[in-house]
Coordinates of N, CA and C in Angstrom, one line a residue:
M109 N -21.3 56.0 -31.8 CA -20.7 57.5 -33.4 C -21.4 55.9 -34.7
R110 N -21.8 56.5 -35.5 CA -22.6 55.8 -36.5 C -21.1 56.6 -37.5
I111 N -21.2 55.4 -38.4 CA -19.7 55.1 -39.4 C -20.4 55.0 -40.8
V112 N -19.5 55.1 -41.5 CA -20.5 54.8 -42.9 C -18.9 54.5 -43.6
I113 N -18.7 52.8 -44.8 CA -17.2 52.8 -44.6 C -17.8 52.1 -46.2
A114 N -17.2 52.9 -47.6 CA -17.2 53.1 -48.9 C -16.5 51.6 -48.6
G115 N -16.7 51.0 -49.8 CA -16.2 49.4 -49.5 C -16.6 48.1 -49.0
G116 N -18.1 48.5 -48.4 CA -18.0 48.1 -47.1 C -18.3 46.0 -47.3
H117 N -17.9 45.6 -48.7 CA -17.9 44.2 -49.0 C -16.6 43.6 -48.2
G118 N -15.3 44.9 -48.9 CA -14.3 44.6 -49.0 C -13.8 43.7 -47.4
Q119 N -12.3 43.0 -48.0 CA -12.0 42.2 -46.7 C -11.5 42.7 -45.4
I120 N -10.6 43.9 -45.2 CA -11.0 44.7 -44.4 C -11.8 45.6 -43.7
A121 N -12.7 45.8 -45.0 CA -13.9 46.8 -44.5 C -15.1 45.9 -43.2
L122 N -14.9 44.0 -44.1 CA -15.8 43.6 -42.6 C -15.1 43.2 -41.6
R123 N -14.0 43.5 -41.1 CA -13.6 43.1 -40.3 C -13.9 44.3 -39.4
L124 N -13.1 45.6 -40.0 CA -13.8 46.6 -39.3 C -15.2 46.9 -39.1
E125 N -15.7 46.6 -39.4 CA -18.0 46.5 -39.1 C -17.8 45.5 -38.1
R126 N -16.9 44.1 -37.8 CA -17.7 43.7 -36.7 C -16.5 44.0 -35.9
L127 N -15.2 44.5 -36.1 CA -15.1 45.3 -34.6 C -15.9 46.8 -34.1
L128 N -16.0 47.2 -35.0 CA -16.4 48.7 -34.7 C -18.6 48.3 -33.8
A129 N -19.1 46.4 -34.6 CA -20.9 47.2 -34.0 C -20.2 46.3 -32.9
A130 N -19.5 44.7 -32.3 CA -19.4 44.8 -31.5 C -19.1 45.6 -30.1
R131 N -18.3 46.9 -30.5 CA -18.1 47.8 -30.0 C -19.0 48.9 -29.2
G132 N -20.5 48.6 -30.0 CA -21.5 49.7 -30.4 C -21.5 50.2 -31.1
D133 N -21.3 51.0 -31.9 CA -21.2 51.8 -32.4 C -22.3 51.5 -34.4
E134 N -22.8 52.1 -34.9 CA -24.0 52.0 -35.7 C -23.1 51.7 -36.9
V135 N -23.2 50.8 -37.6 CA -22.8 51.1 -38.8 C -23.3 50.8 -40.0
A136 N -22.6 51.7 -40.6 CA -23.0 51.0 -42.6 C -22.3 50.6 -43.3
G137 N -22.8 50.0 -44.7 CA -21.6 49.5 -45.0 C -22.5 50.6 -46.8
I138 N -21.4 50.9 -47.6 CA -22.3 50.7 -49.5 C -21.5 49.8 -50.2
I139 N -22.0 48.8 -50.3 CA -21.5 48.1 -51.4 C -23.0 48.3 -52.7
R140 N -22.0 47.6 -53.7 CA -22.1 47.3 -55.7 C -23.2 46.2 -55.3
K141 N -23.4 45.5 -54.9 CA -24.1 43.4 -55.1 C -25.3 43.5 -54.1
A142 N -26.8 43.9 -54.4 CA -27.6 42.9 -53.2 C -26.7 42.1 -52.4
E143 N -26.5 41.0 -53.0 CA -26.1 39.7 -52.8 C -25.0 40.1 -52.0
Q144 N -24.5 40.8 -51.7 CA -23.5 40.6 -50.6 C -24.2 41.3 -49.1
S145 N -25.2 41.9 -48.8 CA -25.8 42.0 -48.0 C -26.0 41.5 -46.8
D146 N -26.2 40.0 -46.5 CA -26.0 39.4 -45.7 C -24.8 39.0 -45.2
D147 N -23.9 39.5 -46.0 CA -22.2 39.3 -45.4 C -22.2 40.4 -44.2
L148 N -23.1 41.7 -44.9 CA -23.0 43.5 -43.6 C -23.3 42.6 -42.7
R149 N -24.3 42.3 -43.0 CA -25.9 41.9 -41.5 C -24.9 41.0 -40.6
A150 N -24.3 40.3 -41.4 CA -23.3 39.1 -40.1 C -22.4 39.5 -39.4
A151 N -22.1 40.9 -40.1 CA -20.6 41.7 -39.5 C -21.3 42.3 -38.6
G152 N -22.3 42.6 -38.0 CA -23.4 43.9 -37.4 C -23.2 45.1 -38.2
A153 N -23.8 45.2 -39.5 CA -23.6 46.3 -40.1 C -24.5 46.8 -41.5
E154 N -24.8 47.9 -41.4 CA -26.0 47.8 -42.3 C -26.0 48.0 -43.7
P155 N -26.5 47.4 -44.4 CA -26.0 47.2 -45.5 C -26.7 48.4 -46.4
V156 N -25.9 49.3 -47.4 CA -26.7 50.2 -48.2 C -26.0 49.7 -49.7
V157 N -26.8 49.4 -50.6 CA -26.6 49.3 -51.7 C -26.4 50.3 -52.9
L158 N -25.3 50.6 -53.1 CA -25.0 51.9 -54.3 C -23.9 52.1 -54.6
D159 N -24.3 52.4 -56.1 CA -22.4 51.9 -57.2 C -21.7 53.3 -57.2
L160 N -20.9 53.1 -56.4 CA -19.8 54.5 -56.3 C -19.7 55.1 -57.7
E161 N -19.5 54.0 -58.7 CA -18.9 53.9 -59.9 C -19.7 55.0 -61.1
S162 N -21.4 55.3 -60.3 CA -22.9 55.8 -60.8 C -23.2 56.5 -60.3
A163 N -23.2 56.9 -59.2 CA -24.3 57.7 -58.1 C -23.6 58.7 -57.9
S164 N -24.0 60.0 -58.2 CA -24.6 61.3 -57.5 C -23.1 61.7 -56.4
V165 N -22.6 62.6 -56.3 CA -22.5 63.5 -55.3 C -23.5 63.5 -54.3
E166 N -24.9 64.4 -54.5 CA -25.8 64.5 -53.6 C -26.2 62.4 -53.2
E167 N -26.5 61.6 -54.2 CA -27.1 60.1 -53.5 C -25.7 59.2 -52.2
V168 N -24.9 60.1 -52.1 CA -23.7 59.5 -51.3 C -24.3 60.4 -50.3
A169 N -23.9 61.6 -50.7 CA -24.4 62.1 -49.5 C -25.3 61.7 -48.7
E170 N -26.3 61.7 -49.9 CA -28.3 61.4 -48.5 C -27.1 59.5 -47.5
Q171 N -26.4 59.3 -47.6 CA -25.9 58.3 -46.5 C -25.1 58.7 -45.5
L172 N -24.7 59.5 -46.1 CA -23.8 60.3 -44.9 C -24.0 61.4 -44.0
R173 N -25.3 61.4 -44.5 CA -25.3 62.3 -43.4 C -25.9 62.1 -42.2
G174 N -26.1 62.5 -41.2 CA -26.1 62.5 -39.4 C -24.6 61.2 -39.2
A175 N -23.8 60.9 -40.0 CA -22.8 60.0 -40.0 C -21.6 60.4 -38.6
D176 N -21.2 60.8 -37.7 CA -20.2 60.8 -37.3 C -18.4 60.4 -37.7
A177 N -18.3 59.3 -38.8 CA -17.3 59.3 -39.5 C -17.2 58.7 -41.2
A178 N -16.5 58.6 -41.5 CA -16.7 57.8 -42.9 C -15.2 57.5 -43.9
V179 N -14.9 56.3 -43.2 CA -13.9 55.4 -43.9 C -14.2 54.8 -45.3
F180 N -13.3 55.1 -46.3 CA -13.1 54.8 -47.8 C -12.1 54.0 -47.8
A181 N -12.4 52.6 -47.7 CA -12.5 51.0 -48.0 C -12.3 50.7 -49.1
A182 N -12.8 51.1 -50.3 CA -13.0 50.2 -51.3 C -12.3 50.0 -53.0
G183 N -11.9 49.5 -53.3 CA -10.9 49.5 -54.8 C -11.2 48.3 -55.5
A184 N -10.8 48.5 -56.5 CA -11.1 47.8 -58.0 C -10.7 46.3 -57.2
G185 N -9.6 46.1 -57.4 CA -9.4 45.0 -56.3 C -8.5 44.2 -57.1
P186 N -8.2 43.4 -56.8 CA -7.3 42.4 -58.4 C -7.6 42.1 -59.2
G187 N -7.5 42.0 -60.3 CA -8.1 41.4 -61.4 C -8.4 42.1 -62.5
S188 N -8.6 43.5 -61.8 CA -9.2 44.6 -62.7 C -8.8 45.3 -63.5
G189 N -9.6 45.7 -64.8 CA -8.4 46.8 -65.5 C -8.5 47.9 -65.2
V190 N -7.0 48.9 -65.6 CA -6.9 50.0 -65.7 C -7.7 50.6 -65.5
N191 N -9.1 50.8 -66.4 CA -9.8 52.0 -66.5 C -10.4 51.8 -65.6
R192 N -10.8 50.6 -64.3 CA -11.4 50.9 -63.1 C -10.5 51.8 -61.6
K193 N -9.2 51.3 -62.1 CA -8.4 51.8 -61.0 C -9.1 53.0 -61.0
D194 N -9.2 53.9 -62.1 CA -9.2 55.2 -62.6 C -11.3 55.8 -61.5
T195 N -12.0 54.2 -62.1 CA -12.9 54.3 -60.9 C -13.3 54.5 -60.2
V196 N -12.7 53.9 -59.6 CA -12.5 53.3 -58.0 C -12.0 53.8 -57.4
D197 N -10.9 53.4 -57.8 CA -9.5 53.5 -56.9 C -9.1 55.1 -56.4
K198 N -9.3 55.7 -57.8 CA -10.1 57.3 -57.4 C -10.8 57.7 -58.1
G199 N -12.0 57.5 -58.8 CA -13.4 58.5 -58.6 C -14.2 58.0 -57.3
A200 N -14.1 56.7 -56.5 CA -14.6 56.6 -55.9 C -14.3 57.5 -54.7
A201 N -13.5 57.6 -54.5 CA -12.6 58.1 -53.4 C -12.8 59.6 -53.4
V202 N -12.9 60.4 -55.0 CA -13.2 61.3 -54.4 C -14.5 62.3 -54.4
L203 N -15.4 61.0 -54.7 CA -16.5 61.2 -54.4 C -17.2 61.1 -53.5
F204 N -16.8 60.2 -52.6 CA -17.1 59.6 -51.3 C -16.7 61.0 -50.6
A205 N -15.3 61.4 -51.0 CA -14.7 62.7 -49.6 C -15.9 64.1 -50.1
D206 N -15.9 64.3 -51.5 CA -17.0 65.6 -52.4 C -18.3 65.0 -50.9
A207 N -18.4 63.7 -51.6 CA -20.0 63.6 -50.1 C -20.0 64.0 -49.0
A208 N -18.7 63.4 -48.6 CA -18.9 64.0 -47.0 C -18.7 65.7 -46.7
V209 N -18.0 66.0 -47.2 CA -17.8 67.6 -47.4 C -19.4 68.0 -47.8
R210 N -20.1 67.5 -48.7 CA -21.7 67.2 -48.4 C -22.7 67.6 -47.6
A211 N -22.0 66.4 -47.1 CA -23.3 66.0 -45.9 C -23.0 66.4 -44.5
G212 N -21.4 67.2 -44.6 CA -20.7 67.9 -43.2 C -20.5 67.1 -42.1
V213 N -20.0 65.6 -42.8 CA -18.7 64.6 -42.5 C -17.5 64.7 -42.1
R214 N -17.3 65.2 -40.5 CA -15.3 65.6 -40.8 C -14.6 64.7 -40.5
R215 N -14.7 63.8 -39.7 CA -13.9 62.9 -39.7 C -13.7 61.5 -40.9
F216 N -13.1 61.4 -41.6 CA -12.8 61.0 -42.3 C -11.1 60.2 -42.8
L217 N -10.9 59.0 -43.2 CA -10.1 58.0 -43.1 C -10.2 57.2 -44.3
V218 N -8.8 57.1 -44.8 CA -8.9 56.8 -45.9 C -7.7 54.8 -46.4
V219 N -8.3 54.6 -46.7 CA -7.3 53.4 -46.4 C -6.9 53.0 -48.0
S220 N -5.5 53.1 -48.5 CA -4.3 53.7 -49.3 C -3.8 53.0 -48.8
S221 N -2.3 52.9 -50.2 CA -1.1 52.0 -50.4 C -0.1 52.6 -49.3
M222 N 0.6 51.3 -49.4 CA 2.1 52.2 -49.5 C 2.2 52.4 -50.8
G223 N 3.2 52.9 -50.4 CA 3.3 53.3 -52.3 C 2.9 54.3 -53.3
A224 N 1.6 54.4 -52.5 CA 0.8 55.7 -53.4 C 1.7 57.0 -54.0
D225 N 1.5 57.6 -54.9 CA 1.8 59.0 -55.2 C 1.4 59.4 -56.4
A226 N 0.8 60.1 -56.8 CA 0.0 60.9 -57.9 C 1.4 60.8 -58.6
G227 N 2.4 61.5 -58.3 CA 3.5 60.9 -59.6 C 4.6 59.6 -59.6
H228 N 3.5 59.0 -59.7 CA 4.1 57.7 -59.3 C 4.3 57.0 -61.4
Q229 N 5.7 56.8 -61.7 CA 5.9 56.6 -63.1 C 5.5 55.0 -63.5
G230 N 4.8 54.8 -64.3 CA 4.8 53.7 -65.5 C 3.5 52.8 -65.7
D231 N 3.2 52.7 -66.2 CA 2.1 51.7 -67.6 C 1.7 50.3 -66.8
E232 N 2.4 49.5 -66.0 CA 1.6 48.3 -66.0 C 0.1 49.3 -64.7
I233 N -0.6 47.5 -64.7 CA -2.1 48.1 -63.8 C -1.2 48.7 -62.8
F234 N -0.2 48.2 -61.4 CA 0.3 48.5 -60.5 C 1.0 49.7 -60.8
D235 N 1.3 50.2 -61.2 CA 1.4 51.7 -61.1 C 0.5 52.9 -61.5
V236 N -0.4 52.1 -62.9 CA -1.1 52.9 -62.4 C -2.5 53.2 -61.1
Y237 N -2.3 51.8 -60.4 CA -3.3 51.9 -59.5 C -2.4 52.3 -58.4
L238 N -0.6 52.6 -58.3 CA -0.6 53.3 -57.1 C -0.6 54.7 -57.4
R239 N -0.8 55.6 -58.6 CA -1.5 56.8 -59.2 C -2.2 56.8 -58.3
A240 N -3.3 55.6 -59.2 CA -4.5 56.6 -58.6 C -5.0 56.7 -57.3
K241 N -4.7 55.7 -56.7 CA -4.7 56.1 -55.0 C -3.9 57.2 -54.2
G242 N -2.8 57.4 -54.9 CA -1.9 58.8 -55.0 C -2.4 60.2 -55.2
E243 N -3.5 59.9 -56.3 CA -4.2 60.9 -56.9 C -5.1 61.2 -55.8
A244 N -5.9 60.2 -55.7 CA -6.8 60.2 -54.1 C -6.8 60.3 -53.0
D245 N -5.5 59.8 -52.4 CA -4.9 61.2 -51.6 C -5.1 62.1 -51.8
A246 N -4.2 62.9 -52.5 CA -3.9 64.5 -52.8 C -5.1 64.9 -52.7
Y247 N -6.1 64.8 -53.6 CA -7.6 65.0 -53.8 C -8.3 65.4 -52.0
V248 N -8.5 64.5 -51.4 CA -8.6 64.4 -49.3 C -7.7 65.6 -48.8
Q249 N -7.3 65.5 -49.4 CA -5.5 66.1 -48.5 C -5.7 67.4 -48.4
G250 N -6.6 68.2 -49.7 CA -6.9 68.8 -50.6 C -8.0 69.5 -50.0
L251 N -8.8 69.5 -48.6 CA -10.3 69.5 -48.8 C -10.0 70.1 -47.2
P252 N -10.3 71.4 -46.7 CA -10.1 71.6 -45.6 C -10.9 71.4 -44.9
S253 N -12.5 70.6 -45.2 CA -13.5 70.2 -44.3 C -13.9 69.1 -43.8
L254 N -12.6 68.5 -44.2 CA -12.5 67.3 -43.8 C -10.8 67.1 -42.8
D255 N -11.3 66.3 -41.2 CA -10.5 65.9 -41.0 C -9.8 64.6 -41.1
W256 N -8.8 64.5 -42.1 CA -8.8 63.0 -42.3 C -8.1 62.9 -42.2
T257 N -8.1 61.3 -42.3 CA -6.6 60.3 -41.7 C -6.2 59.8 -42.9
I258 N -5.1 59.3 -43.2 CA -5.2 58.0 -44.8 C -3.8 57.1 -44.1
L259 N -4.5 56.3 -44.0 CA -3.7 55.1 -43.7 C -2.9 54.0 -44.8
R260 N -1.6 53.8 -44.5 CA -1.2 53.1 -45.9 C -0.6 52.0 -45.7
P261 N -1.0 50.7 -46.0 CA -0.3 49.7 -45.1 C 0.2 49.3 -46.0
G262 N 0.9 48.5 -45.1 CA 2.0 47.3 -45.9 C 1.4 45.8 -46.4
A263 N 2.3 45.2 -47.4 CA 1.5 43.9 -47.8 C 0.7 43.2 -47.4
L264 N -0.8 43.3 -47.4 CA -1.7 42.9 -47.0 C -1.7 41.1 -46.6
T265 N -2.3 40.7 -44.8 CA -1.6 39.1 -45.3 C -2.9 38.6 -44.9
D266 N -3.8 37.1 -44.4 CA -4.7 37.0 -44.1 C -4.8 36.7 -42.7
D267 N -3.1 36.3 -42.3 CA -3.0 35.7 -40.9 C -4.2 36.8 -40.3
A268 N -3.3 35.2 -38.6 CA -4.5 36.2 -37.5 C -3.8 37.3 -36.7
G269 N -4.6 38.3 -36.4 CA -3.8 39.6 -36.2 C -3.5 39.6 -35.1
T270 N -1.7 40.4 -34.6 CA -1.7 40.4 -33.7 C -1.6 40.9 -32.4
G271 N -2.2 42.0 -33.5 CA -2.2 43.9 -32.2 C -1.2 44.4 -32.3
L272 N -0.3 43.9 -32.7 CA 0.9 44.2 -32.3 C 2.1 45.1 -34.2
V273 N 1.8 46.7 -33.8 CA 2.3 47.0 -35.2 C 3.5 47.8 -34.7
R274 N 3.7 48.8 -36.5 CA 4.3 49.9 -36.6 C 3.9 50.8 -37.4
L275 N 3.1 52.1 -36.8 CA 2.5 52.4 -37.0 C 3.5 53.9 -37.0
E276 N 3.7 54.8 -38.3 CA 4.8 56.0 -38.5 C 3.9 56.7 -40.0
A277 N 4.7 57.9 -40.1 CA 5.2 58.5 -41.2 C 5.5 57.8 -42.2
R278 N 6.6 57.2 -42.0 CA 7.1 56.1 -42.6 C 8.7 55.0 -41.8
T279 N 7.6 53.8 -42.7 CA 7.8 52.3 -41.9 C 9.0 51.7 -42.5
G280 N 9.0 51.8 -44.8 CA 9.8 50.9 -45.1 C 8.6 49.7 -45.3
R281 N 8.7 48.8 -46.2 CA 8.0 47.6 -46.1 C 7.9 46.6 -45.2
G282 N 7.3 45.8 -45.6 CA 6.9 44.8 -45.0 C 5.0 44.3 -45.0
P283 N 5.4 43.2 -44.1 CA 3.2 42.5 -44.6 C 3.0 43.3 -42.5
V284 N 1.2 42.9 -43.5 CA 0.7 43.9 -42.0 C -1.1 42.5 -41.9
P285 N -1.0 41.8 -41.0 CA -2.5 41.6 -41.1 C -3.5 42.0 -41.8
R286 N -4.4 41.7 -42.2 CA -5.9 42.6 -42.0 C -6.9 43.1 -41.0
D287 N -6.6 42.1 -39.8 CA -6.7 42.5 -38.5 C -6.4 43.1 -38.3
D288 N -4.9 43.3 -38.5 CA -4.7 44.1 -37.3 C -4.6 45.8 -38.3
V289 N -5.1 45.9 -39.3 CA -5.1 47.6 -40.5 C -6.8 47.7 -39.6
A290 N -7.3 46.2 -39.6 CA -9.4 46.6 -39.3 C -8.8 47.8 -37.8
A291 N -7.8 47.4 -36.8 CA -8.0 47.4 -35.3 C -6.7 48.3 -35.4
V292 N -6.3 48.8 -35.9 CA -5.6 50.1 -36.3 C -6.9 51.1 -36.5
L293 N -7.7 51.2 -37.8 CA -8.9 52.1 -38.4 C -9.7 52.2 -37.1
A294 N -10.2 51.2 -36.3 CA -10.8 51.3 -35.2 C -10.3 52.6 -34.6
E295 N -9.5 51.9 -33.8 CA -8.0 53.2 -33.0 C -8.2 54.5 -33.5
L296 N -7.9 54.5 -35.4 CA -7.8 55.8 -35.9 C -9.3 56.7 -35.5
L297 N -10.0 56.0 -35.5 CA -11.8 57.1 -35.7 C -11.5 57.2 -34.2
D298 N -11.0 56.8 -33.2 CA -11.9 57.0 -31.6 C -10.6 58.2 -31.4
T299 N -9.8 58.7 -32.0 CA -8.8 59.5 -32.0 C -8.0 60.1 -33.1
P300 N -9.5 61.2 -32.7 CA -9.3 62.4 -33.5 C -7.7 63.5 -33.6
A301 N -7.1 63.2 -33.2 CA -6.0 64.2 -32.8 C -4.2 63.3 -34.1
T302 N -5.0 62.1 -35.1 CA -4.2 62.2 -35.8 C -5.2 62.5 -37.0
S303 N -5.7 63.3 -37.6 CA -6.5 64.0 -38.5 C -5.0 64.6 -38.9
G304 N -4.6 64.6 -40.7 CA -3.7 65.3 -40.8 C -2.4 65.0 -40.7
L305 N -2.4 63.4 -41.2 CA -1.5 62.7 -41.0 C -1.3 61.7 -41.8
V306 N -0.8 61.2 -42.2 CA -0.8 60.2 -43.6 C 0.5 59.4 -42.4
L307 N -0.1 58.6 -42.8 CA 1.1 57.0 -41.5 C 1.0 55.6 -42.4
E308 N 2.3 55.0 -42.8 CA 2.5 53.9 -43.3 C 2.2 52.8 -41.7
L309 N 1.9 51.7 -42.7 CA 1.5 50.3 -41.2 C 2.2 49.1 -41.7
I310 N 3.4 48.8 -41.2 CA 3.3 47.1 -40.6 C 3.1 46.5 -39.7
S311 N 3.4 45.3 -39.5 CA 3.8 44.6 -37.9 C 4.4 44.7 -37.6
G312 N 4.7 45.1 -36.0 CA 5.9 46.1 -35.3 C 5.6 44.8 -33.8
S313 N 5.9 45.8 -33.3 CA 5.9 45.3 -31.7 C 5.3 46.5 -30.2
A314 N 4.8 47.3 -31.5 CA 3.7 48.1 -30.4 C 2.2 48.0 -29.9
P315 N 1.5 47.7 -28.9 CA 0.0 47.6 -29.3 C -0.1 48.7 -30.1
V316 N -1.6 47.9 -31.1 CA -2.7 49.2 -31.4 C -2.6 50.4 -30.6
A317 N -3.5 49.7 -29.4 CA -3.7 51.4 -28.7 C -2.1 52.3 -28.8
V318 N -1.0 51.4 -28.0 CA 0.2 52.7 -27.7 C 0.8 53.1 -29.4
A319 N 0.5 52.5 -30.7 CA 1.2 53.1 -31.5 C 0.4 53.8 -31.8
V320 N -1.3 54.4 -31.9 CA -1.8 55.3 -32.2 C -1.5 56.6 -31.7
K321 N -2.0 56.0 -30.1 CA -1.8 57.6 -29.0 C -0.4 57.5 -29.2
A322 N 1.1 57.4 -29.6 CA 2.1 57.7 -30.3 C 2.1 58.8 -31.5
V323 N 1.4 57.8 -32.8 CA 1.7 59.3 -33.3 C 0.8 60.2 -33.2
A324 N -0.6 60.0 -32.4 CA -1.7 61.6 -32.1 C -0.4 62.5 -31.5
G325 N 0.5 62.0 -31.0 CA 1.2 62.6 -29.7 C 1.2 62.4 -28.3
N326 N 0.7 61.8 -28.1 CA -0.4 61.4 -26.8 C 0.9 60.9 -26.0

């Protein structure tokens, strides 16, 4: 498969790029800074320098044409202000989804956040973040041209992945290593029967492949 990942230099994205490249997929990662290119190449991905806060839908669609799947893994990141929650966590997600529709890419994965909710109340930065992620998720869900799956991990850690997870519509809160989030994303890309699902993810006792097959109804 050819897979294009938005937010290609993110911690989950780099792990996913390594997994996909290792299994023989062709991977491109969209990044904002040219100096991040070597890290993507080291992960086995083709760097595409494009700022999703200023690019047009057509510019992004051009990078998506011919892809089998798209993954939105971008985020404003810790330390960013309220405005970038709107321009990245929401705006870039909407742009990337619109570009996928224009490019004819149906399979579309979103790395969201547990607690994401368009109706979330509050004015603290984390409140704004959860609202922006929720609004982005709702927008993607409203696009019939996309076979979307939305993944909402719990508290992300840099612990080594165990390959054992809990993946359900509702898991309750808990931690999950970024390694395991990437492994679940790779498995979801291979499991189109998970289209139309919003899934929460934390560490658990089920092997990744088994957990994904279970939610797919297999």
